[in-house]
Coordinates of C-alpha atoms and ligand atoms in Angstrom, one line a residue:
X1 CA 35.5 37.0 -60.0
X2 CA 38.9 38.4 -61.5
X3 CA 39.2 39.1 -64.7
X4 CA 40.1 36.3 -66.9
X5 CA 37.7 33.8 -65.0
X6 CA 34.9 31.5 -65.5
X7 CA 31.8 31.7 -66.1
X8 CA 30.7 28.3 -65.8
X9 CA 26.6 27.6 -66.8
X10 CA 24.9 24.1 -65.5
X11 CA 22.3 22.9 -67.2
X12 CA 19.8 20.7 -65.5
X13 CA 21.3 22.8 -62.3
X14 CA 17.7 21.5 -60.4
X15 CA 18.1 17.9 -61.2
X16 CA 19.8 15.4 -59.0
X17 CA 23.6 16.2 -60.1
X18 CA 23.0 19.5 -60.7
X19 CA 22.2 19.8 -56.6
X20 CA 24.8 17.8 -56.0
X21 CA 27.3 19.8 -57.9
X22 CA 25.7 23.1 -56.4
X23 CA 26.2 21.6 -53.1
X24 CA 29.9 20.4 -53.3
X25 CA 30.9 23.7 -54.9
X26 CA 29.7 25.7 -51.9
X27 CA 33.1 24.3 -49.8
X28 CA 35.4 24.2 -52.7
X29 CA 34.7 27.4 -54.4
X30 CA 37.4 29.2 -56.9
X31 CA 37.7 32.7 -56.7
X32 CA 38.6 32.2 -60.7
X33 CA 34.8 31.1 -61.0
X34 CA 31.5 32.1 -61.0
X35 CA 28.6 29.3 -61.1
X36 CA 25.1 29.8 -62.6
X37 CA 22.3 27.0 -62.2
X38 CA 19.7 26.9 -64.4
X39 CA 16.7 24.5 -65.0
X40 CA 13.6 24.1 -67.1
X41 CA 12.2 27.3 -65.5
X42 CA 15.1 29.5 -67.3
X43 CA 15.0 27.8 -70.6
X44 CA 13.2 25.9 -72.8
X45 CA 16.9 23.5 -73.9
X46 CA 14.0 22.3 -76.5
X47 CA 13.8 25.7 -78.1
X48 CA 16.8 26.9 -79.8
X49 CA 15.7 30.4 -79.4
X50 CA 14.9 30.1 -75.6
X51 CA 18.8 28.2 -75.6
X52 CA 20.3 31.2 -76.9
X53 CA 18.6 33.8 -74.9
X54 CA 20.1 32.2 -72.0
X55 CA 23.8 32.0 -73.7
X56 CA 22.9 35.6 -74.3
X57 CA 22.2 36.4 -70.9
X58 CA 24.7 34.3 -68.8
X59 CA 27.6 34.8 -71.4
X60 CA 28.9 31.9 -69.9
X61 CA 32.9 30.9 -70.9
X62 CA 32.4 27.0 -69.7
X63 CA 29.2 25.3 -70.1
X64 CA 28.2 21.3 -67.4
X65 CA 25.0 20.1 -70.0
X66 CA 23.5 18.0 -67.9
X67 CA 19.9 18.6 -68.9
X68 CA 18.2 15.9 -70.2
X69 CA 15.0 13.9 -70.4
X70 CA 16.1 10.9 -67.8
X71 CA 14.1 8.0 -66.4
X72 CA 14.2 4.6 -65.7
X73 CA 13.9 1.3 -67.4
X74 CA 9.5 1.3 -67.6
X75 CA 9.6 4.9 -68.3
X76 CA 12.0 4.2 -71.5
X77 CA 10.1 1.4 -72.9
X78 CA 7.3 3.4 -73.0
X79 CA 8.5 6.9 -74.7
X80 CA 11.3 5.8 -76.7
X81 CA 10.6 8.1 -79.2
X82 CA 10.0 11.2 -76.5
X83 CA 13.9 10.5 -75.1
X84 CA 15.0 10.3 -78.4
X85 CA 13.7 14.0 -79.8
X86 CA 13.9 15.7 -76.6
X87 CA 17.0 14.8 -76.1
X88 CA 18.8 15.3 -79.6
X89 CA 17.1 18.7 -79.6
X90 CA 18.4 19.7 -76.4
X91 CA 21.8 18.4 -76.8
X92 CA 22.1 20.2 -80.2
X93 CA 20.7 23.9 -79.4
X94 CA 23.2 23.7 -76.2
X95 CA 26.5 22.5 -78.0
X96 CA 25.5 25.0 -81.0
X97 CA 24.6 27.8 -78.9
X98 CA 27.7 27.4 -76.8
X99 CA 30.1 27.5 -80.5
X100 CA 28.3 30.3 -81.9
X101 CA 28.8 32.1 -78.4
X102 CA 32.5 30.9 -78.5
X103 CA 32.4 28.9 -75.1
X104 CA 36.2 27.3 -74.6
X105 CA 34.4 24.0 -72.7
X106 CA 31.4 22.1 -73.1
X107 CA 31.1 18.7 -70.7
X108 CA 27.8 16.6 -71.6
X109 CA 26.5 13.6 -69.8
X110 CA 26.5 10.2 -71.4
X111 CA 25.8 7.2 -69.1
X112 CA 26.9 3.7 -69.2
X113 CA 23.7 2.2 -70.0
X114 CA 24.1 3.6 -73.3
X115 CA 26.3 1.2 -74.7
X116 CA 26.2 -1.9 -76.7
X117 CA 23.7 -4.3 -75.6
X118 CA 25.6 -7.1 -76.8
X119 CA 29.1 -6.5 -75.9
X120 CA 32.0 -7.9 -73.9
X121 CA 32.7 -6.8 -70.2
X122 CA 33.5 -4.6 -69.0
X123 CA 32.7 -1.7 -71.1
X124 CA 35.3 1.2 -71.5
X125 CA 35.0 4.6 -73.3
X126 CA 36.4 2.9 -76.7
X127 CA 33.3 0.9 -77.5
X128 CA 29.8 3.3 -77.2
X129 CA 29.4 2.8 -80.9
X130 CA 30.1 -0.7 -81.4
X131 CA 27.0 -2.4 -81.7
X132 CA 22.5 -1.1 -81.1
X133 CA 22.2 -0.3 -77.6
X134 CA 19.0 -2.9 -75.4
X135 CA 15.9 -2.1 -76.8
X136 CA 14.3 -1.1 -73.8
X137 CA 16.3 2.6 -74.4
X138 CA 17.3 2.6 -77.6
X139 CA 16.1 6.1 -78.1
X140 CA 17.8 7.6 -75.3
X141 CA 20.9 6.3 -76.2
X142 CA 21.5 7.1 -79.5
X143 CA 20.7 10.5 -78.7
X144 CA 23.2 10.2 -76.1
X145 CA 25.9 8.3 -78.5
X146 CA 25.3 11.2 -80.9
X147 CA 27.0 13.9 -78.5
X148 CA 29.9 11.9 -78.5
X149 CA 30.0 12.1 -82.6
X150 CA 29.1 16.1 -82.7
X151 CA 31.7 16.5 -80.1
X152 CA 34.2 14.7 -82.8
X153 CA 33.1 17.1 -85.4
X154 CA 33.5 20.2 -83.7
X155 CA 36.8 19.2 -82.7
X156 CA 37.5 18.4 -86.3
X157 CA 35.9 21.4 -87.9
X158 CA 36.8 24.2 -85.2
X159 CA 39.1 22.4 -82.6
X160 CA 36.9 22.8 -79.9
X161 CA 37.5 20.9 -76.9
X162 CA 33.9 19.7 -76.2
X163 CA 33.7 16.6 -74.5
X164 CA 31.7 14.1 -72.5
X165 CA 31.4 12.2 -69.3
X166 CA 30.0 9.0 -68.7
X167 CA 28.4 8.0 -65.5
X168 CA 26.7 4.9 -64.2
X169 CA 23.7 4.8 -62.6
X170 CA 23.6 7.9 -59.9
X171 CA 21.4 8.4 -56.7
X172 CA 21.2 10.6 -54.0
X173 CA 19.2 13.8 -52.4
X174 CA 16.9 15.7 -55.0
X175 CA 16.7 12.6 -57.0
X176 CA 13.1 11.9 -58.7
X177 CA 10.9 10.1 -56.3
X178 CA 8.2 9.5 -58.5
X179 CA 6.6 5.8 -58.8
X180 CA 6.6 5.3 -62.7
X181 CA 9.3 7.8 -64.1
X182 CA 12.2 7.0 -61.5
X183 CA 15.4 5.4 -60.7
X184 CA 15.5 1.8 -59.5
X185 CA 17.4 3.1 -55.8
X186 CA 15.0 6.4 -55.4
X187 CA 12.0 4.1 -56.9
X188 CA 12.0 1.6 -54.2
X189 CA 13.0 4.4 -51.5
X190 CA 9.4 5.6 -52.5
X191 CA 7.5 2.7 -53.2
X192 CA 9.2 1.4 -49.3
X193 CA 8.5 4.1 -47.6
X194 CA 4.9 4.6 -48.6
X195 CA 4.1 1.2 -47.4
X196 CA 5.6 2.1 -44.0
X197 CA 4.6 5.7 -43.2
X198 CA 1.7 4.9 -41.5
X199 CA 3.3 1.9 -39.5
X200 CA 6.1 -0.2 -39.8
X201 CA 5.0 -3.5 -39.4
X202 CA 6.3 -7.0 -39.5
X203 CA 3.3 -8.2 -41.6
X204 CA 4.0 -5.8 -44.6
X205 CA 5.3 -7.5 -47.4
X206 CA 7.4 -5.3 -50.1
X207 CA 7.3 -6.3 -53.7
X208 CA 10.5 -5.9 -55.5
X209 CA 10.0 -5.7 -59.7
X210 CA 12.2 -8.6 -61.5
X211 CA 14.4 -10.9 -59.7
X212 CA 16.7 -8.8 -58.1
X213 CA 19.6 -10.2 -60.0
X214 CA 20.9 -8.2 -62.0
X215 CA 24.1 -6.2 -61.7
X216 CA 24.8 -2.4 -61.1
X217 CA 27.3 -0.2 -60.3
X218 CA 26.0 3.0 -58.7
X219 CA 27.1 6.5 -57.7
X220 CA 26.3 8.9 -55.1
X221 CA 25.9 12.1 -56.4
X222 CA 28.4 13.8 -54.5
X223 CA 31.0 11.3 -55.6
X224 CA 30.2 12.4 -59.0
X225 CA 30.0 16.1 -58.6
X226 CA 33.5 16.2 -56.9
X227 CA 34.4 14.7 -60.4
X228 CA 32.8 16.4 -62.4
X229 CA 34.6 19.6 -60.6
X230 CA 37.9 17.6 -61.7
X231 CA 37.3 17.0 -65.5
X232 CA 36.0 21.0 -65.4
X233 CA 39.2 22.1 -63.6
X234 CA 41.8 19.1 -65.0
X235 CA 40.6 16.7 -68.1
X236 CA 41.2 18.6 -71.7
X237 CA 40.3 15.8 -74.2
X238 CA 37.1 15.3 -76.0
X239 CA 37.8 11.5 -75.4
X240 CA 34.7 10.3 -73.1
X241 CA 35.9 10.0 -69.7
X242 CA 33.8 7.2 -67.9
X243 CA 33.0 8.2 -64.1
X244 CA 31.8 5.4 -62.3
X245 CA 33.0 3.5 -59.3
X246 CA 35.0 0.3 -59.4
X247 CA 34.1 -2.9 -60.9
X248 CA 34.6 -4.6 -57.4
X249 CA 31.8 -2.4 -55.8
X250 CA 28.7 -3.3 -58.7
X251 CA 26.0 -4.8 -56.4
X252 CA 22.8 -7.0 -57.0
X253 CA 19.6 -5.3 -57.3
X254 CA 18.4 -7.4 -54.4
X255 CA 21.5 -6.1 -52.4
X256 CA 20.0 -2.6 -53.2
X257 CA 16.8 -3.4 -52.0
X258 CA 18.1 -5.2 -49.0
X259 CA 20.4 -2.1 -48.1
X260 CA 17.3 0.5 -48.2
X261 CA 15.1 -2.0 -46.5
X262 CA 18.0 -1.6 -43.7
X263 CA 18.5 2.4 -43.8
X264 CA 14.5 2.5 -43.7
X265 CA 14.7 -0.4 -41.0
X266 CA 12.0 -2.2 -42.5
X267 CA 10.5 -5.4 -40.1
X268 CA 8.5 -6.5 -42.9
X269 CA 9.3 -9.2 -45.9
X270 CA 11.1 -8.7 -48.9
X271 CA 9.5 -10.6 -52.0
X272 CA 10.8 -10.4 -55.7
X273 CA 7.7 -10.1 -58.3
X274 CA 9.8 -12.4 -61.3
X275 CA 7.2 -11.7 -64.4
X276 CA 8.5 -7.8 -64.4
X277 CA 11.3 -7.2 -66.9
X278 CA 14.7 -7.2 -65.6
X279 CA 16.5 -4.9 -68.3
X280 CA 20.0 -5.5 -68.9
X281 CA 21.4 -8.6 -66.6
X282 CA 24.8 -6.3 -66.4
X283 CA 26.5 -3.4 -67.8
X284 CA 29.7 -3.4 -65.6
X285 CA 32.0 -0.8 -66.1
X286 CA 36.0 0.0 -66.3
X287 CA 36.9 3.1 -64.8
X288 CA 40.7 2.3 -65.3
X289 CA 41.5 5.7 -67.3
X290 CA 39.4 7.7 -64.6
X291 CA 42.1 5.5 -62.0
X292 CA 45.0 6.5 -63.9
X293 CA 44.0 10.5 -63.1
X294 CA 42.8 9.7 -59.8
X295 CA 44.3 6.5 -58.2
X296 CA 43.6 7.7 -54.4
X297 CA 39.7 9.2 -55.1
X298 CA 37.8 7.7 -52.4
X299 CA 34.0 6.7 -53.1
X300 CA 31.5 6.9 -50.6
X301 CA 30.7 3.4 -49.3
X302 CA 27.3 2.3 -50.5
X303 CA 25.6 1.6 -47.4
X304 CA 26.9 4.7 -46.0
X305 CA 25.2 6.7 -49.5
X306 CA 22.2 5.1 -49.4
X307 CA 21.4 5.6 -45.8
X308 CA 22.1 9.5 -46.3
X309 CA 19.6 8.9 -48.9
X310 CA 16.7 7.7 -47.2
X311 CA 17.6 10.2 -44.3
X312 CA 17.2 13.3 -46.8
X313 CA 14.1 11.9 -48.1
X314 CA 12.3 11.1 -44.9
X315 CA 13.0 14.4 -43.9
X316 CA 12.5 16.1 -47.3
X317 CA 9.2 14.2 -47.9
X318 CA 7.0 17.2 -49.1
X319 CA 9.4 18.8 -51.4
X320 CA 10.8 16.0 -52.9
X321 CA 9.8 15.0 -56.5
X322 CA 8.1 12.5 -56.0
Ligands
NDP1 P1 17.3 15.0 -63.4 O1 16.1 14.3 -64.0 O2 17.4 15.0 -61.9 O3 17.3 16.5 -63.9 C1 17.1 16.8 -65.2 C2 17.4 18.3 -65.3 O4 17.2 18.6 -66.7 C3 16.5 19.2 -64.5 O5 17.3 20.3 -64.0 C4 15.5 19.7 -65.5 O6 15.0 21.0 -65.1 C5 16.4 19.8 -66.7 N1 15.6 19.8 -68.0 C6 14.8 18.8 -68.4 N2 14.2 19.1 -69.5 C7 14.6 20.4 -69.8 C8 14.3 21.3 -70.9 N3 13.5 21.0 -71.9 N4 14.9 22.5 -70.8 C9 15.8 22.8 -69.8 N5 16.1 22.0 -68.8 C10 15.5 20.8 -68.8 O7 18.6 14.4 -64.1 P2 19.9 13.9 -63.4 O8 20.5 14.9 -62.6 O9 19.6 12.5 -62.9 O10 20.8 13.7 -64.7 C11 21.8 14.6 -65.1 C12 22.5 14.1 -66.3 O11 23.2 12.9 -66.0 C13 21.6 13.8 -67.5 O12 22.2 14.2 -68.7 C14 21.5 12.3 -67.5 O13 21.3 11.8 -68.8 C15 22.9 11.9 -66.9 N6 22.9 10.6 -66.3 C16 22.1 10.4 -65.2 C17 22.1 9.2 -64.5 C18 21.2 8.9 -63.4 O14 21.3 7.7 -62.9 N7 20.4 9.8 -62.9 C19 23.1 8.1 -65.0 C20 23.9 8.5 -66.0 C21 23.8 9.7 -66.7 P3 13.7 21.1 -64.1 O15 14.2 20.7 -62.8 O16 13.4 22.6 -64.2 O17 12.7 20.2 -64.6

């Protein structure tokens, strides 16, 4: 690296955008930069102490926080409180450590299910604050929402240009496969392919949680680490930038299930279990300022994603977190 260059650190470098990002950056390196991944095995994000020793060691110029306590919707309901300390504790040792160390950039990760719970649609960056978030997460959320407001203050009080991203819902490989703490998309990839491994059968019937109804926009994680590149390399605003796809390509959750059922080539029955919560009935998002930057950016399509998802994970099986 020449002098003068990055030193960019990721946290949550293991986790399922972390990868992503490690894996995009291998064929669009800058010689201005040098990358560090680190996970929960290099620091406690908890522990201040353990925060700083790292910021010590890595002396990093730009900091990607990605690390976080994540889950999905039965995970949340059932450790509000747990997303809401871990969380709030991590977020503050790493935007603290990195203005005591004198870091120039900090991008942290909101998400769009974050926002309002009652709210009009679609949701765009001016309105995480407007109203409580669904129950189901409130405590992820406001620890979330309260990035945005330290951001604001360390603009204010030091004119640092810390700021945040917002993503929807993201998938891909390295994703958490595991039946009671994941994602809806690598959730039903596990639960799907369990009930095939051992034969593929047309008498198996696969049991969908709620009505498959409701609406979601999702993101393959290599989508969203070419973007995250961009606001690194590009966007200099603490404004949060949403990253999601467009409103045109949200899908039904029975769409989802349908789609995986096809990359898995399932010849059994699909059947929606309607006494399981649904969560949110939509959350659709505007990425209109992300399309002003980037009017040409080209997603992956969603079939295409998905089926690159189960391919990883069938052959990834032992190692995956599942
Ligand atoms: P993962 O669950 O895949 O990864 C979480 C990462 O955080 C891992 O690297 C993990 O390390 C690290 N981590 C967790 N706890 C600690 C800790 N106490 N100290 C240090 N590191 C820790 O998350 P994702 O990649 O899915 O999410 C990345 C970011 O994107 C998060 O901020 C999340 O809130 C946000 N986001 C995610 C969405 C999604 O659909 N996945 C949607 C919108 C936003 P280790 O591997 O060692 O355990």
């Amino acid at each position: 690296m020449s002098e003068g260059g990055k030193i960019i650190l990721v946290t949550g470098g293991t986790g399922l955008v972390g990868r992503a990002i490690q894996n995009v950056i291998e064929s669009n390196k800058n010689e201005n930069e040098k990358w560090v991944f680190v996970g929960s095995k290099d620091a406690d994000l908890c522990n201040k102490k353990s925060t700083e020793k790292l910021f010590e060691k890595h002396k990093p110029t730009h900091v990607i926080h990605l690390a976080a306590m994540v889950g999905g919707l039965f995970h949340n309901m059932a450790h509000n409180l747990d997303f809401l300390r871990k969380n709030i504790h991590m977020n503050d040792n790493v935007l603290q450590s990195a203005h005591e160390n004198n870091v120039v950039k900090v991008i942290s990760c909101l998400s769009t299910c974050i926002f309002p719970d009652k709210t009009t649609y679609p949701i765009d960056e001016s309105m995480i604050h407007n109203g409580p978030p669904h129950p189901s997460n409130y405590g992820y959320s406001f620890a979330k929402r309260l990035i945005d407001i330290q951001n604001r203050g360390y603009y204010e009080q030091y004119g640092r240009i810390y700021t945040s991203i917002v993503p929807c819902n993201v998938f891909g490989p390295n994703d958490n496969f595991h039946p009671n703490a994941s994602h809806v998309i690598p959730g039903l990839m596990r639960r799907l392919y369990d009930l095939i491994k051992d034969g593929n059968t047309e008498d198996k019937v696969f049991t969908i949680l709620g009505s498959g109804k409701p609406l979601r926009q999702f993101i393959y994680s290599l989508d969203l680490a070419k973007l995250i590149i961009w606001v690194l390399r590009e966007y200099n605003s603490v404004e949060p930038i949403i990253l999601s796809v467009d409103e045109s390509q949200e899908v039904t959750i029975s769409q989802v299930a349908e789609t995986i059922a096809q990359a898995f080539n399932f010849k059994g029955k699909l059947v929606y279990d309607t006494s399981a919560a649904d969560g949110q009935y939509k959350k659709t998002a505007s990425n209109a300022k992300l399309r002003k930057y980037l009017p040409d950016f080209q997603f992956t399509p969603f079939n295409e994603a998905i089926k690159d998802t189960v391919d990883w994970y069938i052959q990834n099986y032992d190692q995956a977190r599942n």
